[in-house]
């Protein structure tokens, strides 16, 4: 079964370097972080996988619907790309 925590773990590997993923209770959430970055959270809201940043929790960076186990790698790559884009926009000097 593909969980938000499993997707976060794969996205952390794609991001590489010092990125780490931790699982929330029952793997219903996945958290990604690295030194000097925001903490990103993956969870499910209304049947869609949602990515948020802790410094702006009211704003969802992206929603992904119709996530299937066969699309797991594509979803993790999309999450990694969204995090790179958000981090670059939020911290242009990094």
XYZ file of N, CA and C in Angstrom:
282
model
N 0.841 -1.189 0.000
C 0.000 0.000 0.000
C 0.877 1.240 0.000
N 0.565 2.170 -0.866
C 1.309 3.415 -0.948
C 0.696 4.417 0.013
N 1.509 4.946 0.905
C 1.043 5.905 1.905
C 1.749 7.237 1.690
N 1.221 8.325 2.265
C 1.947 9.593 2.188
C 3.373 9.472 2.739
N 3.556 8.684 3.784
C 4.900 8.509 4.351
C 5.827 7.807 3.370
N 5.323 6.819 2.644
C 6.142 6.110 1.658
C 6.528 7.029 0.505
N 5.594 7.854 0.055
C 5.893 8.813 -1.015
C 6.932 9.818 -0.521
N 6.787 10.297 0.712
C 7.761 11.240 1.273
C 9.149 10.612 1.348
N 9.219 9.358 1.749
C 10.518 8.679 1.836
C 11.176 8.582 0.464
N 10.398 8.263 -0.551
C 10.961 8.176 -1.910
C 11.347 9.558 -2.421
N 10.537 10.569 -2.145
C 10.867 11.939 -2.578
C 12.153 12.414 -1.915
N 12.368 12.071 -0.653
C 13.606 12.448 0.042
C 14.812 11.827 -0.648
N 14.691 10.583 -1.092
C 15.795 9.934 -1.812
C 16.050 10.622 -3.151
N 14.988 11.035 -3.822
C 15.128 11.738 -5.097
C 15.800 13.091 -4.873
N 15.393 13.806 -3.820
C 16.002 15.102 -3.511
C 17.473 14.943 -3.137
N 17.805 13.819 -2.515
C 19.194 13.497 -2.194
C 19.782 14.366 -1.106
N 21.106 14.327 -1.021
C 21.810 15.124 -0.030
C 21.358 14.837 1.379
N 21.007 15.885 2.095
C 20.654 15.765 3.508
C 19.143 15.720 3.754
N 18.363 15.563 2.699
C 16.913 15.478 2.867
C 16.547 14.202 3.607
N 15.611 14.340 4.550
C 15.137 13.205 5.339
C 13.619 13.194 5.341
N 13.083 12.011 5.476
C 11.632 11.858 5.586
C 11.316 11.133 6.887
N 10.252 11.576 7.531
C 9.755 10.901 8.724
C 8.271 10.646 8.529
N 7.814 9.570 9.129
C 6.406 9.192 9.001
C 5.614 9.680 10.201
N 4.397 10.100 9.942
C 3.476 10.432 11.013
C 2.755 9.163 11.461
N 1.841 9.279 12.413
C 1.100 8.114 12.896
C 0.392 7.376 11.760
N 0.510 6.065 11.787
C -0.114 5.175 10.806
C 0.337 5.473 9.380
N 1.427 6.191 9.230
C 1.971 6.606 7.926
C 0.971 7.430 7.127
N 0.028 8.061 7.830
C -0.981 8.883 7.173
C -0.417 10.225 6.735
N 0.745 10.583 7.274
C 1.449 11.786 6.842
C 2.917 11.432 6.650
N 3.552 12.222 5.815
C 4.987 12.109 5.618
C 5.575 13.504 5.690
N 6.687 13.647 6.366
C 7.321 14.954 6.534
C 8.707 14.906 5.906
N 9.044 15.942 5.148
C 10.352 16.038 4.510
C 11.044 17.290 5.005
N 12.326 17.152 5.346
C 13.078 18.333 5.754
C 14.562 18.134 5.510
N 15.247 19.253 5.513
C 16.705 19.309 5.374
C 17.141 20.546 6.145
N 18.418 20.611 6.540
C 18.887 21.803 7.251
C 18.599 23.075 6.450
N 18.178 24.091 7.148
C 17.899 25.412 6.576
C 16.805 25.399 5.519
N 15.850 24.470 5.659
C 14.691 24.452 4.765
C 13.425 24.423 5.598
N 12.345 24.695 4.940
C 11.034 24.535 5.532
C 10.783 23.033 5.702
N 9.868 22.659 6.568
C 9.437 21.263 6.662
C 8.200 21.122 5.789
N 8.217 20.137 4.926
C 7.108 19.885 4.012
C 6.338 18.669 4.498
N 5.018 18.724 4.349
C 4.162 17.635 4.812
C 3.291 17.140 3.666
N 3.223 15.824 3.563
C 2.304 15.168 2.634
C 1.195 14.525 3.456
N -0.038 14.766 3.059
C -1.170 14.102 3.690
C -2.272 13.952 2.650
N -3.374 13.378 3.061
C -4.500 13.201 2.154
C -5.642 14.072 2.638
N -6.173 14.854 1.713
C -7.340 15.696 2.012
C -8.357 15.501 0.904
N -9.542 15.133 1.271
C -10.619 14.899 0.305
C -10.195 13.959 -0.815
N -9.441 12.924 -0.473
C -9.040 11.925 -1.447
C -7.869 12.305 -2.332
N -7.265 13.446 -2.083
C -6.123 13.895 -2.882
C -4.882 14.012 -2.007
N -3.728 13.710 -2.587
C -2.464 13.870 -1.885
C -2.117 15.358 -1.889
N -1.865 15.900 -0.700
C -1.628 17.341 -0.552
C -0.234 17.577 -0.003
N 0.476 18.561 -0.565
C 1.792 18.978 -0.094
C 1.680 20.380 0.478
N 2.131 20.548 1.731
C 2.138 21.861 2.368
C 3.515 22.122 2.971
N 3.766 23.389 3.266
C 5.010 23.802 3.919
C 4.662 24.341 5.299
N 5.472 24.006 6.306
C 5.134 24.387 7.682
C 5.117 25.897 7.898
N 5.907 26.637 7.161
C 5.916 28.091 7.345
C 4.725 28.774 6.683
N 3.959 28.030 5.901
C 2.764 28.568 5.256
C 1.694 27.481 5.229
N 1.233 27.024 6.411
C 0.340 25.862 6.471
C -1.031 26.065 5.829
N -1.475 27.286 5.680
C -2.772 27.535 5.073
C -2.751 27.439 3.562
N -1.573 27.335 2.981
C -1.416 27.298 1.532
C -0.942 25.912 1.112
N -1.677 25.278 0.242
C -1.267 23.981 -0.281
C -0.422 24.220 -1.527
N 0.774 23.652 -1.544
C 1.663 23.822 -2.683
C 1.114 23.096 -3.898
N 0.633 21.889 -3.685
C 0.051 21.128 -4.782
C -0.908 20.076 -4.254
N -1.826 19.668 -5.109
C -2.722 18.548 -4.855
C -2.537 17.567 -6.002
N -2.475 16.304 -5.683
C -2.398 15.268 -6.714
C -3.567 14.320 -6.510
N -4.367 14.148 -7.541
C -5.487 13.220 -7.419
C -5.201 11.955 -8.226
N -5.985 10.957 -8.017
C -5.883 9.690 -8.729
C -4.479 9.093 -8.643
N -3.916 9.084 -7.443
C -2.612 8.481 -7.227
C -2.796 6.977 -7.096
N -2.092 6.228 -7.924
C -2.175 4.771 -7.853
C -0.794 4.206 -7.547
N -0.740 3.008 -6.988
C 0.561 2.406 -6.687
C 1.471 2.321 -7.906
N 0.905 2.139 -9.096
C 1.733 2.042 -10.294
C 2.355 3.386 -10.663
N 1.788 4.481 -10.182
C 2.322 5.807 -10.462
C 3.166 6.363 -9.325
N 3.531 5.499 -8.394
C 4.268 5.892 -7.187
C 5.539 6.682 -7.496
N 6.355 6.205 -8.407
C 7.623 6.874 -8.736
C 7.370 8.249 -9.355
N 6.399 8.347 -10.223
C 6.056 9.625 -10.857
C 5.567 10.613 -9.804
N 4.768 10.142 -8.885
C 4.251 11.009 -7.819
C 5.407 11.513 -6.949
N 6.322 10.640 -6.570
C 7.470 11.042 -5.744
C 8.340 12.054 -6.485
N 8.545 11.860 -7.779
C 9.320 12.817 -8.578
C 8.604 14.169 -8.653
N 7.285 14.136 -8.813
C 6.501 15.378 -8.853
C 6.615 16.117 -7.526
N 6.516 15.400 -6.412
C 6.645 16.017 -5.091
C 8.032 16.634 -4.932
N 9.072 15.909 -5.319
C 10.439 16.433 -5.227
C 10.585 17.708 -6.063
N 10.033 17.707 -7.269
C 10.097 18.901 -8.124
C 9.361 20.084 -7.493
N 8.191 19.822 -6.918
C 7.421 20.894 -6.273
C 8.191 21.480 -5.082
N 8.849 20.621 -4.320
C 9.635 21.094 -3.176
C 10.808 21.931 -3.661
N 11.519 21.478 -4.680
C 12.635 22.256 -5.233
C 12.153 23.636 -5.678
N 11.043 23.667 -6.400
C 10.511 24.939 -6.899
C 10.093 25.841 -5.747
N 9.381 25.295 -4.776
C 8.928 26.101 -3.635
C 10.108 26.610 -2.831
N 11.099 25.759 -2.591
C 12.258 26.162 -1.805
C 13.047 27.246 -2.524
N 13.215 27.133 -3.827
C 13.933 28.135 -4.612
C 13.194 29.468 -4.602
N 11.875 29.414 -4.699
C 11.065 30.630 -4.682
C 11.080 31.282 -3.303
N 10.980 30.479 -2.265
C 10.933 30.998 -0.896
C 12.316 31.467 -0.412
N 13.376 30.874 -0.946
C 14.750 31.185 -0.515
C 15.653 31.344 -1.727
N 15.488 32.429 -2.503
C 16.244 32.562 -3.752
C 17.772 32.609 -3.550
N 18.238 32.924 -2.358
C 19.679 33.016 -2.115
C 20.282 31.672 -1.746
N 19.492 30.614 -1.631
C 19.992 29.291 -1.208
C 20.183 28.380 -2.396
